[in-house]
Amino acid sequence: MHQIAILTSDERLVDMLRTSGLRVSGIDQAELARYARVTEAPQVLVVDARGVDQLPSGLPAFRRQHSGAGVVLVVSSLDPRLMLEAMRAGVTECVAEPLAAKALDEAVRRVLTNVLPHQTGQVFAFIGAKGGVGASTLAVNTAAALGRESDNQVLLIDLHTGHGDAALFLGVEPRFSVLDALEKIQRVDESFFSGVVAKALSSVHLLASPTRPRPGAVDSKRVRALLESAGQMYRTTVLDVPRSDLTMIDTLDHATTIVVVTSQEISSLRNAARIAETLRQRYGPARVKVVVNRFHRDAVIAQEDVERVIGSDVKRIPSDYKVAVDALNAGRPLVLDMESRLAKALVAFAKDLAGVAKERAEKPSSVLGRLAWRRA
Ligand SMILES: Nc1ncnc2c1ncn2[C@@H]1O[C@H](COP(=O)(O)OP(=O)(O)OP(=O)(O)O)[C@@H](O)[C@H]1O
Ligand SMILES: [Mg+2]
């Protein structure tokens, strides 16, 4: 089933959305009428109402049958009578001419994430404040812990376009990499992920970093599309995000929570404070968390100092070099053996992350909030 169906005779409108990596199909009135009789439907219906003075007759029946689906209206101008009719028909967003691909894409994505939050998986992103603070350790173990705790597959994506370590932590040598996935993202279908991921653990799929980096910049649109598709196909996705790659940091719109990992070292803390502040401004404070990894109670910089610098409540993960390094060398996430204090702390952290995020995702969205009318 396509995510987005567009009721239009204008192929350019279909192409506009297709280039943004969404699964899109153009439909006609007969297909709209068919949707009203079946249980399966696209998540978003885009109705091209340019040049018409009334909405398609099949729209009310579609809305009755699929009350969870979003409807985006494309109009020539914000004509009050048509707007009133659209509001009564349960239209969620409205985009007026002159049409811009960006505005249309944003309207559809807002509807996808806001109207159907329960159909969107949780995405947890990990960024190290400095090299070697343990971002990959936390990402891999969060994926392994959440995979073991639930019946669902977890997807771990190593967003390093070269020299990422997630595959090493999991003891696998995948055939395909995240770059292969980004290359193919315009042709996403049900089998897309099974063709590119490595089955790293019984409940963890991995999209690894390539063994050999390739020249050329990564297209942020494709990364966004990959993360969005991941959120739709997997209940949980975990990202190992490279700190120095601004393209990747700028594409986390679909992340439920972004975790900045730091140590108790002064330069790492300073970077953590800066990165967290940038992320809070970009994605909102509620979605950004800071974790001190390798925490030592007797370190010169204490928990209170850390919180003063970071400006929020900070979680701690204890230090256990032997357990961490032995697990890495064995290619087996340390949370799979629950004896150590470090493993217990990582599992508790992962559960807390997933639990807190779930509560937020399940909050009902307000009716008024859904009626966002925007001009292109
Ligand atoms: N809580 C911990 N206690 C002790 N050692 C740890 C802990 N967490 C991670 N380590 C160790 O620290 C080292 C660096 O960890 P990791 O590779 O996860 O860091 P990173 O932030 O991803 O580094 P990079 O910047 O290279 O991506 C590894 O040897 C790992 O085993
Ligand atoms: Mg790493």
Short mmCIF file of C-alpha atoms and ligand atoms in Angstrom, two decimals:
data_model
loop_
_atom_site.label_atom_id
_atom_site.label_comp_id
_atom_site.label_asym_id
_atom_site.label_seq_id
_atom_site.Cartn_x
_atom_site.Cartn_y
_atom_site.Cartn_z
CA MET A 1 0.00 0.00 0.00
CA HIS A 2 1.31 3.45 -0.90
CA GLN A 3 1.62 5.94 1.94
CA ILE A 4 0.32 8.81 -0.15
CA ALA A 5 -2.40 8.77 -2.81
CA ILE A 6 -2.86 11.87 -4.95
CA LEU A 7 -6.18 12.52 -6.63
CA THR A 8 -5.02 14.50 -9.63
CA SER A 9 -4.65 14.50 -13.37
CA ASP A 10 -1.45 16.51 -13.07
CA GLU A 11 1.55 14.16 -13.18
CA ARG A 12 3.85 16.99 -12.09
CA LEU A 13 2.16 17.06 -8.70
CA VAL A 14 2.81 13.32 -8.28
CA ASP A 15 6.45 13.79 -9.30
CA MET A 16 6.89 16.67 -6.87
CA LEU A 17 6.15 14.39 -3.92
CA ARG A 18 7.87 11.36 -5.38
CA THR A 19 11.24 13.12 -5.52
CA SER A 20 11.10 13.62 -1.75
CA GLY A 21 11.30 9.85 -1.26
CA LEU A 22 7.68 9.23 -0.17
CA ARG A 23 5.76 6.25 -1.51
CA VAL A 24 3.31 8.03 -3.77
CA SER A 25 0.73 7.01 -6.33
CA GLY A 26 -1.60 9.06 -8.52
CA ILE A 27 -5.26 7.98 -8.33
CA ASP A 28 -8.55 8.88 -10.06
CA GLN A 29 -12.14 9.31 -8.78
CA ALA A 30 -12.89 5.60 -9.28
CA GLU A 31 -9.93 4.61 -7.10
CA LEU A 32 -11.04 7.06 -4.40
CA ALA A 33 -14.50 5.47 -4.44
CA ARG A 34 -12.87 2.03 -4.15
CA TYR A 35 -10.88 3.12 -1.04
CA ALA A 36 -14.18 4.02 0.63
CA ARG A 37 -15.27 0.37 0.32
CA VAL A 38 -12.09 -1.39 1.55
CA THR A 39 -10.23 -1.51 4.86
CA GLU A 40 -6.76 -0.68 3.45
CA ALA A 41 -6.09 2.92 2.50
CA PRO A 42 -3.16 5.31 2.10
CA GLN A 43 -2.13 7.20 5.22
CA VAL A 44 -2.50 10.52 3.45
CA LEU A 45 -4.80 11.50 0.59
CA VAL A 46 -3.76 14.58 -1.36
CA VAL A 47 -6.65 16.12 -3.29
CA ASP A 48 -5.85 18.43 -6.17
CA ALA A 49 -8.74 20.91 -6.05
CA ARG A 50 -7.15 23.54 -8.32
CA GLY A 51 -9.57 24.93 -10.85
CA VAL A 52 -12.64 23.25 -9.32
CA ASP A 53 -15.35 24.84 -7.22
CA GLN A 54 -16.25 21.82 -5.17
CA LEU A 55 -14.53 18.93 -3.45
CA PRO A 56 -14.63 15.41 -4.98
CA SER A 57 -17.89 13.64 -4.24
CA GLY A 58 -16.04 10.55 -2.95
CA LEU A 59 -14.24 12.46 -0.18
CA PRO A 60 -16.85 12.24 2.63
CA ALA A 61 -17.22 8.46 2.14
CA PHE A 62 -13.40 8.10 2.20
CA ARG A 63 -13.21 10.10 5.48
CA ARG A 64 -15.97 8.01 7.08
CA GLN A 65 -14.24 4.76 6.21
CA HIS A 66 -10.70 5.92 7.08
CA SER A 67 -11.04 8.41 9.92
CA GLY A 68 -7.33 8.03 10.81
CA ALA A 69 -6.05 9.05 7.37
CA GLY A 70 -4.99 12.63 6.72
CA VAL A 71 -6.24 14.74 3.82
CA VAL A 72 -4.18 17.50 2.22
CA LEU A 73 -5.93 19.86 -0.16
CA VAL A 74 -4.11 21.63 -3.00
CA VAL A 75 -6.01 24.75 -4.12
CA SER A 76 -5.56 27.65 -6.52
CA SER A 77 -6.46 30.16 -3.83
CA LEU A 78 -7.83 30.16 -0.30
CA ASP A 79 -11.46 30.65 -1.38
CA PRO A 80 -13.58 30.95 1.85
CA ARG A 81 -16.46 28.81 0.57
CA LEU A 82 -14.18 25.97 -0.51
CA MET A 83 -12.25 26.27 2.77
CA LEU A 84 -15.45 25.88 4.77
CA GLU A 85 -16.41 22.85 2.73
CA ALA A 86 -12.89 21.43 3.22
CA MET A 87 -13.06 21.94 6.98
CA ARG A 88 -16.42 20.14 7.13
CA ALA A 89 -14.97 17.30 5.04
CA GLY A 90 -12.17 16.83 7.61
CA VAL A 91 -9.29 18.15 5.49
CA THR A 92 -6.15 18.34 7.64
CA GLU A 93 -3.87 20.70 5.67
CA CYS A 94 -4.29 23.08 2.80
CA VAL A 95 -1.58 24.19 0.35
CA ALA A 96 -2.27 27.05 -2.07
CA GLU A 97 -0.65 28.04 -5.34
CA PRO A 98 2.02 28.99 -6.29
CA LEU A 99 3.03 25.43 -5.44
CA ALA A 100 6.47 24.76 -4.02
CA ALA A 101 7.70 21.16 -3.64
CA LYS A 102 9.09 21.99 -0.19
CA ALA A 103 5.79 23.35 1.20
CA LEU A 104 3.84 20.42 -0.22
CA ASP A 105 6.33 17.91 1.13
CA GLU A 106 6.26 19.56 4.57
CA ALA A 107 2.45 19.59 4.67
CA VAL A 108 2.27 15.89 3.83
CA ARG A 109 4.97 14.96 6.36
CA ARG A 110 3.22 16.98 9.08
CA VAL A 111 0.06 15.06 8.39
CA LEU A 112 1.92 11.74 8.33
CA THR A 113 3.53 12.30 11.72
CA ASN A 114 0.73 14.23 13.45
CA VAL A 115 -2.43 12.51 12.33
CA LEU A 116 -1.19 8.97 12.83
CA PRO A 117 1.32 9.11 15.68
CA HIS A 118 0.48 5.56 16.74
CA GLN A 119 1.60 4.27 13.36
CA THR A 120 4.98 5.95 13.63
CA GLY A 121 7.72 4.02 15.36
CA GLN A 122 10.05 5.49 17.93
CA VAL A 123 13.41 6.75 16.69
CA PHE A 124 16.29 7.25 19.16
CA ALA A 125 19.41 9.08 17.97
CA PHE A 126 22.79 8.99 19.79
CA ILE A 127 25.48 11.64 19.27
CA GLY A 128 28.84 11.73 21.09
CA ALA A 129 29.97 15.10 22.43
CA LYS A 130 33.55 14.07 21.61
CA GLY A 131 35.30 11.07 20.06
CA GLY A 132 35.30 7.90 22.13
CA VAL A 133 32.75 8.93 24.80
CA GLY A 134 30.64 5.82 24.11
CA ALA A 135 27.92 6.94 21.65
CA SER A 136 28.17 3.70 19.65
CA THR A 137 28.23 1.61 22.84
CA LEU A 138 24.98 3.25 23.99
CA ALA A 139 23.31 3.06 20.56
CA VAL A 140 24.14 -0.61 20.03
CA ASN A 141 23.18 -1.65 23.54
CA THR A 142 19.94 0.36 23.45
CA ALA A 143 19.01 -1.46 20.22
CA ALA A 144 19.94 -4.85 21.68
CA ALA A 145 18.12 -4.17 24.97
CA LEU A 146 14.91 -2.95 23.30
CA GLY A 147 15.03 -5.84 20.82
CA ARG A 148 15.22 -8.31 23.67
CA GLU A 149 12.51 -6.59 25.72
CA SER A 150 9.88 -6.51 22.95
CA ASP A 151 8.58 -8.92 20.34
CA ASN A 152 9.50 -6.51 17.56
CA GLN A 153 12.55 -6.18 15.40
CA VAL A 154 14.65 -3.12 16.14
CA LEU A 155 16.51 -1.35 13.33
CA LEU A 156 19.94 0.08 14.13
CA ILE A 157 21.29 2.53 11.55
CA ASP A 158 24.94 3.55 11.64
CA LEU A 159 24.80 6.95 9.97
CA HIS A 160 28.60 7.22 9.67
CA THR A 161 29.21 7.24 5.92
CA GLY A 162 32.66 5.80 6.62
CA HIS A 163 34.44 4.13 9.54
CA GLY A 164 31.38 3.49 11.72
CA ASP A 165 31.69 0.81 14.37
CA ALA A 166 28.18 -0.57 14.91
CA ALA A 167 28.85 -3.72 12.82
CA LEU A 168 31.97 -4.45 14.90
CA PHE A 169 29.98 -4.16 18.13
CA LEU A 170 27.53 -6.72 16.71
CA GLY A 171 30.16 -9.03 15.22
CA VAL A 172 28.76 -8.92 11.68
CA GLU A 173 30.13 -8.05 8.24
CA PRO A 174 27.10 -6.80 6.28
CA ARG A 175 26.99 -6.98 2.49
CA PHE A 176 25.16 -3.69 2.13
CA SER A 177 25.61 -0.38 3.87
CA VAL A 178 23.64 2.72 4.74
CA LEU A 179 24.99 4.27 1.51
CA ASP A 180 23.39 1.47 -0.53
CA ALA A 181 20.11 2.14 1.28
CA LEU A 182 20.38 5.88 0.53
CA GLU A 183 21.05 5.11 -3.13
CA LYS A 184 17.91 3.00 -3.38
CA ILE A 185 15.61 5.08 -1.17
CA GLN A 186 13.56 6.41 -4.08
CA ARG A 187 12.25 2.91 -4.71
CA VAL A 188 11.03 2.06 -1.22
CA ASP A 189 8.48 -0.73 -0.96
CA GLU A 190 7.61 -3.40 1.60
CA SER A 191 10.74 -5.41 0.78
CA PHE A 192 13.13 -2.45 0.77
CA PHE A 193 14.59 -2.98 4.24
CA SER A 194 14.85 -6.75 4.01
CA GLY A 195 17.01 -6.24 0.91
CA VAL A 196 19.57 -3.95 2.59
CA VAL A 197 19.75 -4.73 6.33
CA ALA A 198 21.92 -7.35 8.01
CA LYS A 199 20.20 -9.55 10.56
CA ALA A 200 22.70 -8.88 13.32
CA LEU A 201 20.87 -10.41 16.31
CA SER A 202 17.61 -12.32 16.45
CA SER A 203 15.82 -9.04 17.11
CA VAL A 204 18.17 -6.41 15.68
CA HIS A 205 18.50 -5.48 12.02
CA LEU A 206 21.52 -3.39 11.10
CA LEU A 207 22.14 -0.85 8.37
CA ALA A 208 25.90 -0.52 8.75
CA SER A 209 28.47 2.05 7.81
CA PRO A 210 30.24 1.17 4.54
CA THR A 211 33.63 -0.53 4.88
CA ARG A 212 34.99 1.86 2.25
CA PRO A 213 33.74 5.47 2.29
CA ARG A 214 32.63 6.78 -1.12
CA PRO A 215 33.30 10.27 -2.44
CA GLY A 216 30.44 12.75 -2.75
CA ALA A 217 28.12 14.44 -0.31
CA VAL A 218 25.09 12.68 1.16
CA ASP A 219 21.71 14.12 0.16
CA SER A 220 19.82 15.20 3.29
CA LYS A 221 16.46 14.61 1.58
CA ARG A 222 17.37 10.97 1.13
CA VAL A 223 18.48 10.61 4.73
CA ARG A 224 15.17 12.12 5.89
CA ALA A 225 13.26 9.75 3.63
CA LEU A 226 15.26 6.78 4.98
CA LEU A 227 14.56 7.74 8.59
CA GLU A 228 10.90 8.31 7.86
CA SER A 229 10.53 4.93 6.16
CA ALA A 230 12.39 3.30 9.04
CA GLY A 231 9.91 4.87 11.47
CA GLN A 232 7.06 3.40 9.47
CA MET A 233 8.49 -0.09 9.06
CA TYR A 234 10.03 -0.61 12.53
CA ARG A 235 8.47 0.04 15.92
CA THR A 236 11.94 1.07 17.15
CA THR A 237 14.85 2.56 15.23
CA VAL A 238 18.16 3.51 16.86
CA LEU A 239 20.66 5.83 15.15
CA ASP A 240 24.40 6.11 15.70
CA VAL A 241 24.89 9.70 14.48
CA PRO A 242 28.33 11.09 13.52
CA ARG A 243 29.02 14.23 15.53
CA SER A 244 30.96 15.97 12.77
CA ASP A 245 28.46 15.35 9.95
CA LEU A 246 26.11 18.33 9.88
CA THR A 247 23.94 16.76 7.17
CA MET A 248 23.10 13.90 9.50
CA ILE A 249 22.52 16.16 12.52
CA ASP A 250 20.19 18.28 10.41
CA THR A 251 17.99 15.35 9.36
CA LEU A 252 16.70 14.21 12.74
CA ASP A 253 13.16 15.61 12.37
CA HIS A 254 11.75 12.11 12.83
CA ALA A 255 13.71 11.37 15.99
CA THR A 256 11.57 10.83 19.08
CA THR A 257 14.54 11.52 21.36
CA ILE A 258 18.09 12.67 20.62
CA VAL A 259 20.64 11.56 23.22
CA VAL A 260 23.89 13.51 23.56
CA VAL A 261 26.55 11.31 25.15
CA THR A 262 29.32 12.92 27.20
CA SER A 263 32.01 11.97 29.69
CA GLN A 264 32.95 13.84 32.87
CA GLU A 265 35.81 15.51 31.06
CA ILE A 266 35.74 19.29 30.72
CA SER A 267 36.08 19.52 26.92
CA SER A 268 33.48 16.83 26.34
CA LEU A 269 31.07 18.58 28.73
CA ARG A 270 31.56 21.90 27.00
CA ASN A 271 30.81 20.29 23.64
CA ALA A 272 27.80 18.46 25.07
CA ALA A 273 26.34 21.74 26.35
CA ARG A 274 26.80 23.36 22.92
CA ILE A 275 25.45 20.43 20.94
CA ALA A 276 22.46 19.99 23.29
CA GLU A 277 21.64 23.69 23.00
CA THR A 278 21.77 23.60 19.19
CA LEU A 279 19.59 20.50 19.13
CA ARG A 280 17.09 21.98 21.62
CA GLN A 281 16.68 25.03 19.41
CA ARG A 282 16.30 22.92 16.29
CA TYR A 283 14.11 20.08 17.60
CA GLY A 284 12.62 21.39 20.86
CA PRO A 285 13.93 20.87 24.43
CA ALA A 286 11.68 17.89 25.24
CA ARG A 287 13.34 15.74 22.60
CA VAL A 288 16.94 16.26 23.74
CA LYS A 289 18.56 14.27 26.58
CA VAL A 290 22.12 14.24 27.87
CA VAL A 291 23.83 11.15 29.32
CA VAL A 292 27.13 10.99 31.16
CA ASN A 293 28.77 7.72 30.22
CA ARG A 294 31.58 6.06 32.22
CA PHE A 295 30.34 7.96 35.26
CA HIS A 296 32.62 7.92 38.33
CA ARG A 297 31.17 9.08 41.63
CA ASP A 298 34.57 10.30 42.85
CA ALA A 299 35.52 12.23 39.69
CA VAL A 300 36.54 15.88 40.12
CA ILE A 301 33.54 17.01 38.08
CA ALA A 302 30.45 15.93 40.03
CA GLN A 303 26.87 15.32 38.90
CA GLU A 304 25.79 18.82 40.08
CA ASP A 305 28.57 20.43 38.01
CA VAL A 306 27.49 18.43 35.00
CA GLU A 307 23.87 19.50 35.39
CA ARG A 308 24.89 23.14 35.87
CA VAL A 309 26.80 23.10 32.57
CA ILE A 310 24.20 21.09 30.65
CA GLY A 311 21.20 22.89 32.10
CA SER A 312 18.94 19.88 32.59
CA ASP A 313 18.47 16.58 34.32
CA VAL A 314 21.29 14.26 33.22
CA LYS A 315 21.33 10.44 33.28
CA ARG A 316 24.40 8.45 34.31
CA ILE A 317 25.88 5.21 33.00
CA PRO A 318 28.62 3.68 35.17
CA SER A 319 32.13 2.92 34.00
CA ASP A 320 33.28 -0.65 33.49
CA TYR A 321 36.08 -0.77 31.00
CA LYS A 322 36.61 -4.53 31.15
CA VAL A 323 32.98 -5.41 30.48
CA ALA A 324 32.70 -2.78 27.71
CA VAL A 325 35.90 -3.75 25.91
CA ASP A 326 35.42 -7.52 26.27
CA ALA A 327 31.95 -7.18 24.71
CA LEU A 328 33.32 -5.06 21.86
CA ASN A 329 36.13 -7.52 21.17
CA ALA A 330 33.65 -10.43 21.23
CA GLY A 331 31.25 -8.62 18.87
CA ARG A 332 28.40 -9.16 21.33
CA PRO A 333 26.42 -6.32 22.97
CA LEU A 334 27.11 -6.34 26.69
CA VAL A 335 23.41 -6.08 27.64
CA LEU A 336 22.94 -9.67 26.44
CA ASP A 337 24.74 -10.81 29.62
CA MET A 338 22.99 -9.21 32.53
CA GLU A 339 25.48 -9.82 35.36
CA SER A 340 27.35 -6.50 35.28
CA ARG A 341 26.18 -3.23 36.81
CA LEU A 342 26.90 -1.60 33.44
CA ALA A 343 24.53 -4.00 31.61
CA LYS A 344 21.76 -3.38 34.16
CA ALA A 345 22.20 0.38 33.89
CA LEU A 346 22.10 0.26 30.08
CA VAL A 347 18.93 -1.84 30.05
CA ALA A 348 17.24 0.48 32.57
CA PHE A 349 18.29 3.46 30.48
CA ALA A 350 16.90 1.92 27.25
CA LYS A 351 13.58 1.03 28.86
CA ASP A 352 13.27 4.48 30.35
CA LEU A 353 13.94 6.05 26.95
CA ALA A 354 11.30 3.92 25.21
CA GLY A 355 8.75 4.31 28.03
CA VAL A 356 8.98 8.05 28.30
CA ALA A 357 8.84 8.49 24.56
CA LYS A 358 5.80 6.22 24.27
CA GLU A 359 3.82 8.29 26.76
CA ARG A 360 4.48 11.40 24.72
CA ALA A 361 3.59 9.76 21.39
CA GLU A 362 0.27 8.51 22.72
CA LYS A 363 -0.99 11.92 23.81
CA PRO A 364 -4.02 12.70 21.65
CA SER A 365 -3.48 15.57 19.24
CA SER A 366 -5.96 18.40 19.56
CA VAL A 367 -8.59 18.88 16.90
CA LEU A 368 -7.60 22.53 16.54
CA GLY A 369 -3.94 21.59 16.24
CA ARG A 370 -4.84 19.40 13.29
CA LEU A 371 -6.51 22.23 11.45
CA ALA A 372 -3.36 23.95 10.29
CA TRP A 373 -3.95 25.96 7.16
CA ARG A 374 -0.87 26.91 5.28
CA ARG A 375 -0.03 28.85 2.17
CA ALA A 376 2.69 27.50 -0.11
N1 LIG B 1 30.42 2.76 30.31
C1 LIG B 1 31.62 2.44 29.84
N2 LIG B 1 32.60 2.05 30.68
C2 LIG B 1 33.81 1.75 30.22
N3 LIG B 1 34.17 1.78 28.93
C3 LIG B 1 33.26 2.15 28.06
C4 LIG B 1 31.93 2.50 28.44
N4 LIG B 1 31.24 2.83 27.33
C5 LIG B 1 32.09 2.70 26.29
N5 LIG B 1 33.30 2.29 26.71
C6 LIG B 1 34.47 2.03 25.87
O1 LIG B 1 34.91 3.25 25.32
C7 LIG B 1 35.44 3.07 24.01
C8 LIG B 1 34.76 4.01 23.03
O2 LIG B 1 33.38 3.64 22.96
P1 LIG B 1 32.52 3.90 21.65
O3 LIG B 1 33.21 3.35 20.44
O4 LIG B 1 31.17 3.48 21.96
O5 LIG B 1 32.59 5.50 21.61
P2 LIG B 1 32.09 6.51 20.46
O6 LIG B 1 31.67 7.73 21.13
O7 LIG B 1 31.14 5.81 19.58
O8 LIG B 1 33.46 6.74 19.68
P3 LIG B 1 33.71 7.30 18.20
O9 LIG B 1 33.88 8.77 18.39
O10 LIG B 1 34.98 6.63 17.77
O11 LIG B 1 32.53 6.93 17.37
C9 LIG B 1 35.24 1.58 23.69
O12 LIG B 1 36.42 0.90 23.95
C10 LIG B 1 34.16 1.15 24.67
O13 LIG B 1 34.27 -0.21 24.97
MG MG B 2 31.11 5.56 17.53
#
